[in-house]
């Protein structure tokens, strides 16, 4: 009778497939590097001889692939036969289908032959119990195609049984069978990883003794002249049919030790229900030693659900929580950018960065949109205005209904935050109603407490943010956040719009390289929004016509400028020096994988052109100069109140007044000199 073995059937945990998909997306990307995994054979429900199998009683060995199969601690598993192999994850369904299956198995068989020849199998017999799986995961639709292969090393002519299967009771006394169990248990205790799949049984009929030893002891035992049986832990559920690993054992015995006529003990251990069977004695005859050119890998691919030779498909989409699916899908395109274009893109880090948007108007809405696309998930709005009828067309977080119902600014901010969460379920968005105190807007005595509370709240929000966007609609409202961000060395991205021009810039922060006095805050590495000005910010809302008040701009300008602001922020976060990075220009660049990290971009929609500009920090800047930062650091609120209340305070405090006075004096001197020289 020829030896026949159906390939085992796989039973895998859906989490294993999810883990594979995650590894493909995050770590492997386009790599086809196979990953090692470990699975185990489950104990079968025995099908009695002669009866047909039913669905509840599988007729095949069942391979269990657990959720943690990729990082299973094999040494922790004692009561199962383990199988190891590799999972190869393909990049396209076509390459998965077109894989040369024959060559694939041949490569594995060649490797197994090498392990037999090198003696590795004797030391680790589980190398003969190997399975491999090929996978294609459709990451978008959560469909996984997989196909298990159980490589079998075969002779050109299959081994045959020399006799019918014998029960152990027929060939051993009950005392010897008892010794066999004890010996096997001893082997189990001393084994490191799972149940040893193969072993030898040394029988001394004269002394009526039986001992169980590791496979590697065979050559020594054979020399002693004792009878040796080859033991094999049989998980086959069929009484009449031994399991699939027997085939590889027979090949091994022939190739390694030139054995062509062996007696095999199929050890069937059912300790879970206290029933132990150890029966079936097999003989296998093989004419000659198998050499490498006589190995023939049989087609041992698993059958699919239809009972045909083909891959199985697991569609996990129906089991996905829709919210989780939305969250994962939202990140998919970003993570795919890491496959080819930006391997070092840190999407995980972006999702944890806390973004503070000062201004929830047109710019705030557009910046929030871009941040969401980039995978930022922590967004805080600060504003004080309410939604007006003109807003929804440009401010996409608001709708017409909001103009009717949202008469209070705190409610409108919450609406904006809620809408963001409706787009991506894992968005953490919140809004704070806060009026940013401004220079040139004097604080009445009775309002001083509230204004200082607003200052404290703003300082606290900036302190806890990782990225600040300055998106307010007046120049003077940007002064206090600029000062606070510089003081706290926080990255601040400023966006300002004209009618058809914009400026997007990242503000500098105090640079330790500029430190001269350890007690003093040093000057910044780059300029801020106010560094180009020779006048302090003042109340710009007086005497303005409606078109000036509403910042009439070309509608495309805000989305363009907002997108550039977020792109600069992402580049900044990926730069090793962060906010201390010097400004790259097209000629001089350090940059990141994303390209250059500029200081500022000035855009001109009338000519559809952008210019990359670098602005030096100005030592008399009214917002970020060291002299201003140090005065604020020592005098705190008293300094701020004077800045809000006294018209020329900042110009004097920053040294701007003196500088202008000196400049005028120089001009006068120069003019006097000119006049003198002209005199005859
Ligand atoms: Zn400045």
XYZ file of C-alpha atoms and ligand atoms in Angstrom:
681
model
C 0.000 0.000 0.000
C 1.412 3.387 -0.982
C 1.764 6.085 1.617
C -0.730 8.883 1.087
C -1.008 12.117 3.011
C -3.466 14.911 2.370
C -1.969 18.364 3.024
C -3.050 19.791 6.383
C -5.768 22.431 6.534
C -4.955 25.851 7.927
C -7.034 27.624 10.493
C -5.879 31.146 11.040
C -6.778 33.947 13.355
C -8.024 37.066 11.545
C -5.689 39.129 13.730
C -2.753 37.366 12.093
C -3.854 38.771 8.724
C -4.395 42.229 10.211
C -0.907 42.103 11.666
C 0.538 41.111 8.297
C -1.288 44.011 6.625
C 0.037 46.402 9.234
C 3.613 45.143 8.822
C 3.328 45.482 5.065
C 2.076 49.034 5.318
C 4.445 50.287 7.986
C 7.629 48.257 7.845
C 8.013 46.037 4.808
C 6.449 48.412 2.292
C 7.713 47.202 -1.128
C 10.146 44.675 0.339
C 9.481 40.988 -0.372
C 11.612 39.879 2.569
C 9.928 36.776 4.033
C 8.971 36.874 7.709
C 9.436 33.838 9.933
C 6.369 32.570 11.764
C 5.463 29.718 14.064
C 2.221 27.756 14.076
C 1.052 24.649 15.874
C -0.918 21.518 15.079
C -4.036 21.100 17.098
C -4.992 17.786 18.610
C -7.433 15.971 16.372
C -10.776 14.412 17.059
C -10.078 10.884 16.018
C -12.188 9.482 13.209
C -12.663 5.774 13.892
C -11.429 3.420 11.248
C -13.999 2.683 8.581
C -16.310 5.603 9.338
C -16.542 8.548 6.984
C -15.476 11.950 8.206
C -18.036 14.628 8.943
C -17.576 18.427 8.995
C -17.331 18.369 12.772
C -14.639 15.750 12.538
C -12.032 17.041 10.119
C -10.228 14.494 8.043
C -7.068 16.559 7.821
C -4.459 17.677 10.266
C -5.318 21.179 11.366
C -2.637 23.831 11.492
C -3.486 26.659 13.876
C -1.976 30.052 13.064
C -2.528 32.303 16.050
C -2.664 36.093 16.150
C 0.877 36.221 17.512
C 2.324 33.711 15.021
C 4.918 36.234 13.846
C 6.427 36.738 17.272
C 5.436 33.584 19.082
C 7.704 32.559 21.925
C 8.175 28.928 20.904
C 9.884 28.053 24.167
C 6.656 28.864 26.036
C 4.699 26.201 24.168
C 5.001 22.721 25.558
C 1.966 20.772 24.474
C 1.851 21.114 20.703
C 3.950 20.198 17.719
C 5.233 23.442 16.307
C 5.854 24.186 12.704
C 7.933 27.059 11.495
C 8.098 28.653 8.112
C 8.033 31.935 6.327
C 5.323 34.257 5.132
C 5.985 36.137 1.901
C 3.779 39.164 1.293
C 3.398 40.187 -2.330
C 2.999 43.726 -3.651
C 0.372 43.040 -6.299
C -2.324 40.441 -6.810
C -0.739 39.694 -10.201
C 2.674 38.828 -8.755
C 0.910 36.736 -6.105
C -0.965 34.774 -8.759
C 1.950 34.499 -11.150
C 4.426 33.138 -8.606
C 6.178 30.063 -9.983
C 4.779 27.697 -7.355
C 6.959 24.813 -8.470
C 10.131 26.841 -8.199
C 8.961 28.223 -4.853
C 8.618 24.714 -3.412
C 11.816 23.583 -5.057
C 13.742 26.369 -3.304
C 12.303 25.326 0.040
C 13.055 21.646 -0.610
C 16.637 22.524 -1.545
C 17.011 24.397 1.725
C 15.572 21.456 3.676
C 17.995 19.062 1.943
C 20.836 21.345 2.933
C 19.635 21.247 6.542
C 19.504 17.447 6.417
C 23.018 17.189 4.976
C 24.496 19.655 7.452
C 23.145 17.755 10.464
C 20.870 20.634 11.550
C 17.794 18.420 11.354
C 19.199 15.905 13.845
C 19.621 18.688 16.374
C 16.305 20.323 15.534
C 13.935 17.751 13.971
C 11.128 20.326 13.767
C 12.893 21.703 10.666
C 11.245 18.796 8.857
C 7.797 20.027 9.901
C 7.755 23.187 7.878
C 5.033 25.217 6.246
C 5.138 28.405 4.213
C 2.494 30.871 3.196
C 2.216 33.420 0.428
C -0.058 36.412 0.983
C -1.450 39.369 -0.885
C -3.251 41.893 1.297
C -5.535 44.415 -0.333
C -4.897 47.138 2.219
C -7.698 49.337 0.972
C -10.486 46.777 1.070
C -9.235 44.547 3.898
C -9.203 41.470 1.669
C -6.428 38.975 2.211
C -5.503 36.242 -0.230
C -3.310 33.533 1.238
C -2.070 30.129 0.300
C -0.304 27.678 2.576
C 2.302 25.298 1.245
C 3.398 22.216 3.135
C 6.659 21.191 1.507
C 7.070 17.453 1.323
C 10.301 15.780 0.341
C 9.390 12.791 -1.727
C 11.013 9.943 -3.511
C 10.261 9.515 -7.173
C 8.433 6.347 -6.148
C 6.316 6.754 -3.047
C 7.270 4.614 -0.030
C 5.078 1.610 0.587
C 3.902 -0.199 3.649
C 5.381 -3.631 4.058
C 2.550 -4.797 6.220
C -0.718 -3.581 7.579
C -0.837 -1.165 10.491
C -0.264 -2.879 13.774
C -1.433 -1.789 17.153
C 1.229 -1.248 19.796
C -0.491 -3.871 21.925
C 0.326 -6.385 19.199
C 4.048 -5.746 19.326
C 4.791 -4.579 22.881
C 3.839 -5.773 26.309
C 1.717 -3.437 28.412
C 4.714 -2.899 30.674
C 6.818 -1.779 27.719
C 4.049 0.538 26.531
C 3.987 2.040 30.002
C 7.754 2.584 29.827
C 7.272 4.182 26.416
C 4.861 6.769 27.849
C 7.193 7.547 30.736
C 10.146 7.840 28.367
C 8.231 10.119 26.046
C 7.158 12.350 28.935
C 10.793 12.603 29.987
C 11.751 13.706 26.481
C 8.936 16.245 26.544
C 10.166 17.746 29.812
C 13.701 18.165 28.516
C 12.577 19.632 25.204
C 12.913 23.373 24.705
C 10.415 24.246 21.996
C 7.091 22.434 21.871
C 6.704 18.703 21.479
C 9.632 17.051 19.663
C 7.973 15.851 16.437
C 10.397 12.964 15.914
C 12.316 10.725 18.287
C 13.655 7.190 18.542
C 12.393 4.269 20.620
C 15.087 1.794 21.658
C 13.660 -1.610 22.379
C 15.373 -4.439 24.242
C 13.030 -7.384 23.933
C 15.268 -9.662 26.032
C 15.341 -7.278 28.949
C 11.737 -6.246 28.280
C 12.705 -2.543 28.339
C 11.904 0.443 26.154
C 13.555 3.865 26.235
C 12.826 7.069 24.333
C 15.678 9.262 23.060
C 16.165 12.264 20.783
C 16.545 11.568 17.072
C 20.211 12.574 17.182
C 20.989 9.488 19.317
C 20.192 7.121 16.458
C 23.740 6.469 15.118
C 25.026 5.490 18.585
C 21.993 3.283 19.355
C 22.164 1.569 15.971
C 25.749 0.527 16.682
C 24.728 -1.128 19.936
C 22.679 -3.636 17.951
C 19.413 -2.845 19.717
C 16.184 -2.547 17.802
C 15.326 1.047 17.046
C 11.895 2.352 16.053
C 11.413 5.857 14.708
C 8.783 7.711 16.670
C 6.658 10.393 15.140
C 4.000 12.490 16.875
C 1.020 11.880 14.663
C -1.703 14.506 14.492
C -3.644 12.827 11.750
C -7.309 12.482 12.656
C -7.590 9.392 10.487
C -6.958 6.096 12.185
C -5.766 4.488 8.962
C -3.625 7.308 7.703
C -0.543 8.754 9.355
C 0.038 12.493 9.201
C 1.894 14.517 6.653
C 5.255 14.939 8.482
C 5.937 11.196 8.166
C 6.813 11.726 4.519
C 9.647 14.095 5.373
C 10.884 11.798 8.149
C 11.184 8.868 5.743
C 13.053 11.020 3.269
C 15.373 12.254 5.993
C 16.146 8.720 7.235
C 16.982 7.632 3.744
C 19.049 10.637 2.793
C 20.920 11.073 6.055
C 21.406 7.510 7.225
C 20.704 5.514 4.031
C 17.821 3.692 5.701
C 15.376 2.179 3.280
C 13.451 -0.202 5.495
C 12.292 1.290 8.755
C 9.690 0.707 11.403
C 7.826 3.810 12.407
C 5.856 4.302 15.559
C 2.971 6.726 15.051
C 2.603 8.138 18.512
C -0.783 9.582 19.101
C -0.948 11.408 22.353
C -4.324 12.600 23.605
C -3.447 13.612 27.074
C -6.094 16.348 27.138
C -8.840 13.778 27.628
C -6.644 11.370 29.534
C -6.748 8.865 26.748
C -3.483 7.729 25.323
C -3.060 5.746 22.231
C 0.193 4.638 20.851
C -0.384 2.357 18.038
C 0.259 1.750 14.386
C 3.532 0.364 13.371
C 4.626 1.238 9.883
C 7.178 -0.213 7.626
C 8.421 1.633 4.663
C 10.671 0.224 2.018
C 12.746 2.266 -0.273
C 15.075 0.724 -2.784
C 18.030 3.062 -2.607
C 19.346 6.070 -0.830
C 17.706 9.283 -1.937
C 20.163 11.760 -3.322
C 19.551 15.347 -4.192
C 18.673 14.721 -7.817
C 16.111 12.153 -6.753
C 14.150 14.503 -4.532
C 10.753 15.375 -5.855
C 8.625 17.953 -4.133
C 5.027 16.982 -4.389
C 2.404 19.582 -4.853
C 1.446 20.103 -1.260
C -0.477 23.350 -1.493
C -3.542 23.680 0.610
C -6.943 23.390 -1.050
C -9.199 26.434 -0.892
C -12.719 26.709 0.527
C -14.130 25.187 -2.666
C -11.888 22.157 -2.333
C -9.816 23.285 -5.311
C -6.139 23.999 -5.608
C -6.045 27.768 -5.159
C -5.592 30.539 -2.614
C -8.070 31.211 0.133
C -9.567 34.645 0.609
C -10.452 36.295 3.907
C -12.593 39.411 3.595
C -12.267 41.215 6.900
C -14.109 44.385 5.845
C -17.524 43.262 7.179
C -15.938 42.625 10.567
C -14.294 46.030 10.784
C -15.725 48.697 13.017
C -16.691 51.474 10.534
C -15.007 54.090 12.713
C -11.775 52.150 12.852
C -11.957 51.563 9.121
C -12.400 55.295 8.508
C -9.437 56.090 10.743
C -7.168 53.544 9.067
C -8.257 54.481 5.561
C -7.638 58.161 6.258
C -4.029 57.362 7.070
C -3.523 54.878 4.259
C -2.488 57.334 1.555
C -0.071 59.048 3.915
C 1.502 55.778 4.912
C 1.787 54.716 1.288
C 3.951 57.817 0.736
C 6.555 56.025 2.827
C 6.772 53.098 0.394
C 8.654 54.944 -2.317
C 8.865 58.694 -1.905
C 9.391 59.470 1.766
C 10.681 56.429 3.656
C 11.440 58.571 6.716
C 8.068 60.288 6.902
C 6.978 60.093 10.527
C 3.192 59.975 10.211
C 2.821 58.568 13.702
C 4.566 61.556 15.203
C 2.412 64.011 13.224
C -0.754 62.484 14.631
C 0.439 63.266 18.159
C 1.512 66.870 17.555
C -0.778 69.400 19.216
C -1.614 72.187 16.774
C -2.861 75.531 18.036
C -4.694 77.610 15.430
C -4.954 81.247 16.480
C -7.862 82.340 14.300
C -10.692 80.093 13.111
C -11.702 82.173 10.100
C -10.926 81.482 6.455
C -7.257 80.772 7.151
C -8.047 78.707 10.255
C -10.494 76.509 8.343
C -8.066 75.970 5.473
C -5.087 75.260 7.713
C -7.234 72.753 9.650
C -8.154 71.080 6.358
C -4.507 70.668 5.326
C -3.491 69.508 8.783
C -6.222 66.863 8.674
C -4.980 65.607 5.306
C -1.465 65.322 6.696
C -2.676 63.139 9.554
C -2.567 65.706 12.374
C -5.229 64.682 14.885
C -4.964 67.212 17.727
C -6.249 70.634 16.741
C -7.215 73.532 19.005
C -8.924 76.664 17.680
C -8.762 80.045 19.356
C -11.053 82.824 18.151
C -13.643 85.248 19.390
C -15.744 86.126 16.323
C -19.117 84.645 15.485
C -20.225 83.144 12.182
C -21.640 85.727 9.798
C -23.599 85.143 6.600
C -20.539 85.846 4.484
C -18.443 83.153 6.140
C -19.612 79.694 4.998
C -18.505 80.051 1.368
C -14.892 80.562 2.402
C -14.868 78.917 5.799
C -15.684 75.348 4.969
C -16.127 74.247 8.577
C -19.285 76.370 8.790
C -22.650 76.029 7.095
C -25.554 78.351 6.350
C -27.478 77.026 9.352
C -24.632 78.116 11.598
C -25.245 81.747 10.629
C -28.781 81.415 11.976
C -28.055 79.500 15.115
C -24.507 80.229 16.097
C -24.722 83.685 17.479
C -22.191 82.977 20.174
C -18.536 82.590 19.309
C -17.882 79.754 21.764
C -20.671 77.772 20.097
C -19.277 78.442 16.619
C -15.810 77.299 17.658
C -17.273 74.105 19.018
C -19.125 73.625 15.705
C -15.820 73.885 13.828
C -14.201 71.395 16.196
C -17.162 69.002 15.907
C -17.114 69.141 12.098
C -13.455 68.119 12.094
C -14.306 65.139 14.281
C -17.086 64.226 11.875
C -14.560 64.043 9.040
C -12.131 61.823 10.944
C -13.494 60.008 13.995
C -10.193 60.037 15.876
C -9.758 63.808 15.579
C -9.299 65.505 18.928
C -10.460 69.053 18.229
C -11.518 71.751 20.642
C -12.160 75.468 20.588
C -11.471 78.292 23.039
C -13.148 81.640 22.917
C -10.426 84.119 23.580
C -9.801 87.696 22.583
C -6.076 88.172 22.049
C -4.964 91.413 23.763
C -3.219 93.802 21.363
C -0.855 96.787 21.452
C -2.691 100.000 20.615
C -5.904 98.667 22.156
C -5.821 100.208 25.651
C -7.223 98.126 28.481
C -9.800 99.840 30.666
C -9.164 99.540 34.399
C -12.218 97.351 34.986
C -11.230 94.957 32.168
C -7.661 94.474 33.335
C -8.459 91.257 35.212
C -10.153 89.657 32.204
C -7.406 90.735 29.793
C -4.680 89.314 32.018
C -6.693 86.098 32.344
C -6.800 85.946 28.525
C -3.034 86.468 28.428
C -2.535 83.653 30.923
C -4.841 81.329 28.961
C -3.060 82.116 25.692
C 0.351 81.553 27.311
C -0.877 78.228 28.672
C -2.245 77.100 25.283
C 1.043 78.015 23.590
C 3.031 76.266 26.301
C 1.133 73.030 25.672
C 1.166 73.224 21.864
C 3.785 71.688 19.569
C 2.959 73.883 16.604
C 1.306 77.304 16.522
C -0.332 78.860 13.475
C -0.858 82.603 13.509
C -3.967 83.183 11.403
C -5.651 86.244 12.854
C -6.882 89.068 10.673
C -5.024 92.068 12.099
C -1.367 92.835 12.382
C -1.485 93.838 16.044
C -3.276 90.641 17.136
C -0.163 88.727 16.052
C 2.138 90.623 18.396
C 1.447 88.855 21.712
C 1.480 85.295 20.250
C 4.738 86.138 18.423
C 6.301 87.296 21.690
C 5.011 84.300 23.678
C 6.107 81.746 21.061
C 9.609 83.258 20.942
C 9.841 83.284 24.745
C 8.817 79.625 24.915
C 10.872 78.602 21.845
C 7.777 77.220 20.118
C 7.504 76.831 16.337
C 5.188 79.527 15.046
C 3.978 79.628 11.450
C 2.534 82.952 10.422
C 0.188 83.434 7.466
C -0.924 86.853 6.248
C -2.954 87.725 3.169
C -3.222 90.830 1.015
C -5.640 91.174 -1.892
C -3.605 88.936 -4.189
C -0.391 88.453 -2.228
C 0.485 86.376 0.789
C 3.341 85.759 3.135
C 3.903 82.484 4.969
C 6.790 82.406 7.395
C 8.138 80.445 10.293
C 9.273 82.683 13.105
C 12.722 82.334 14.601
C 13.339 81.195 18.167
C 16.093 82.272 20.584
C 19.241 80.550 19.370
C 21.624 79.248 22.080
C 24.438 79.860 19.564
C 23.782 83.601 19.969
C 24.026 83.523 23.780
C 26.487 85.951 25.339
C 25.075 86.194 28.861
C 23.669 82.985 30.414
C 21.147 85.067 32.402
C 19.691 86.617 29.244
C 17.513 85.229 26.473
C 19.663 85.245 23.300
C 18.504 86.682 19.987
C 16.550 84.555 17.514
C 17.929 82.552 14.600
C 15.443 83.990 12.098
C 13.247 87.045 11.791
C 9.566 87.292 12.677
C 6.582 89.010 11.095
C 7.514 92.284 12.835
C 11.250 92.202 12.109
C 10.907 94.193 8.888
C 8.944 96.982 10.540
C 10.237 100.220 11.899
C 6.942 101.020 13.593
C 5.309 99.155 16.437
C 1.956 97.463 15.826
C -0.985 99.743 16.587
C -4.741 99.756 16.252
C -5.333 99.130 12.555
C -9.096 98.753 12.770
C -9.860 102.449 13.006
C -10.897 104.425 9.948
C -11.108 101.357 7.744
C -13.615 100.984 4.945
C -15.595 97.760 4.660
C -13.282 96.221 2.034
C -10.320 96.841 4.350
C -12.097 95.419 7.393
C -13.103 92.221 5.639
C -9.665 91.530 4.189
C -10.950 91.344 0.621
C -8.720 88.743 -0.997
C -8.863 86.557 -4.062
C -10.679 83.421 -2.856
C -7.926 81.074 -4.005
C -5.308 82.856 -1.937
C -6.214 81.506 1.495
C -6.201 77.801 0.511
C -2.863 78.268 -1.290
C -1.218 80.108 1.603
C -2.714 77.751 4.202
C -1.454 74.694 2.353
C 2.037 76.165 2.081
C 1.969 76.956 5.813
C 1.169 73.341 6.678
C 3.784 72.031 4.238
C 6.418 74.234 5.912
C 5.256 72.953 9.304
C 5.635 69.308 8.196
C 9.115 70.034 6.799
C 10.039 71.783 10.036
C 8.897 68.814 12.120
C 11.042 66.505 9.992
C 14.154 68.666 10.252
C 16.662 67.356 12.805
C 17.210 70.884 14.146
C 13.497 71.758 14.265
C 12.847 75.480 14.762
C 16.565 76.137 15.153
C 17.162 75.081 11.540
C 18.622 77.842 9.441
C 16.686 78.950 6.394
C 17.318 76.992 3.224
C 17.277 78.833 -0.042
C 17.306 77.328 -3.498
C 21.073 77.939 -3.685
C 21.989 76.934 -0.158
C 20.190 74.023 1.374
C 20.420 71.504 4.152
C 16.783 70.471 3.887
C 14.949 67.258 4.644
C 13.586 64.401 2.526
C 10.752 66.784 1.727
C 13.090 69.319 0.144
C 14.223 72.694 1.398
C 13.046 74.257 4.647
C 12.693 77.948 3.825
C 12.149 80.856 6.177
C 9.366 82.536 4.272
C 7.430 82.296 1.046
C 5.952 85.357 -0.540
C 3.302 84.618 -3.122
C 1.935 86.816 -5.896
C -1.262 85.545 -7.426
C -1.254 88.285 -10.070
C 1.837 86.691 -11.613
C 1.247 83.181 -10.250
C 4.683 83.198 -8.689
C 6.215 82.489 -5.299
C 9.515 83.775 -3.957
C 11.563 82.107 -1.219
C 12.922 84.807 1.082
C 15.120 84.779 4.153
C 14.609 87.517 6.748
C 17.268 88.279 9.330
C 16.200 88.832 12.933
C 16.059 92.561 13.689
C 17.737 93.585 16.926
C 15.131 96.299 17.540
C 12.131 94.117 16.612
C 9.151 95.054 18.788
C 8.061 91.399 19.115
C 11.005 88.988 19.013
C 14.217 90.917 19.729
C 16.256 89.802 22.728
C 15.741 93.186 24.373
C 11.937 92.792 24.256
C 11.962 89.117 25.279
C 14.161 89.863 28.289
C 11.968 92.751 29.421
C 8.886 90.547 29.224
C 10.722 87.750 31.045
C 11.568 90.033 33.968
C 8.548 92.332 34.109
C 5.710 90.078 32.884
C 2.204 91.557 32.940
C 3.340 95.055 33.862
C 5.356 95.112 30.624
C 2.416 93.767 28.606
C -0.100 96.278 30.002
C 2.195 99.161 29.102
C 2.558 97.694 25.594
C -1.241 97.524 25.238
C -1.886 100.958 26.719
C 0.984 103.291 25.776
C 1.268 104.255 22.096
C 5.075 104.569 21.837
C 6.055 102.143 24.561
C 7.221 99.246 22.324
C 9.206 101.503 20.013
C 11.056 102.885 23.003
C 11.447 99.554 24.781
C 12.910 97.912 21.685
C 15.356 100.756 21.028
C 13.561 101.551 17.776
C 13.021 105.188 18.773
C 16.718 105.684 19.537
C 17.699 103.997 16.327
C 15.395 106.218 14.301
C 16.659 109.287 16.145
C 20.267 108.308 15.388
C 19.296 107.690 11.799
C 17.748 111.122 11.497
C 20.816 112.706 13.101
C 23.056 110.910 10.613
C 20.899 112.122 7.767
C 21.106 115.672 9.086
C 24.908 115.396 9.421
C 25.144 113.991 5.937
C 22.987 116.777 4.529
C 25.086 119.373 6.400
C 28.279 117.850 4.958
C 26.818 117.953 1.484
C 25.943 121.608 1.938
C 29.410 122.438 3.279
C 31.109 120.720 0.374
C 29.041 122.686 -2.078
C 30.214 125.917 -0.613
C 32.909 127.594 -2.606
Zn 10.966 89.975 15.048
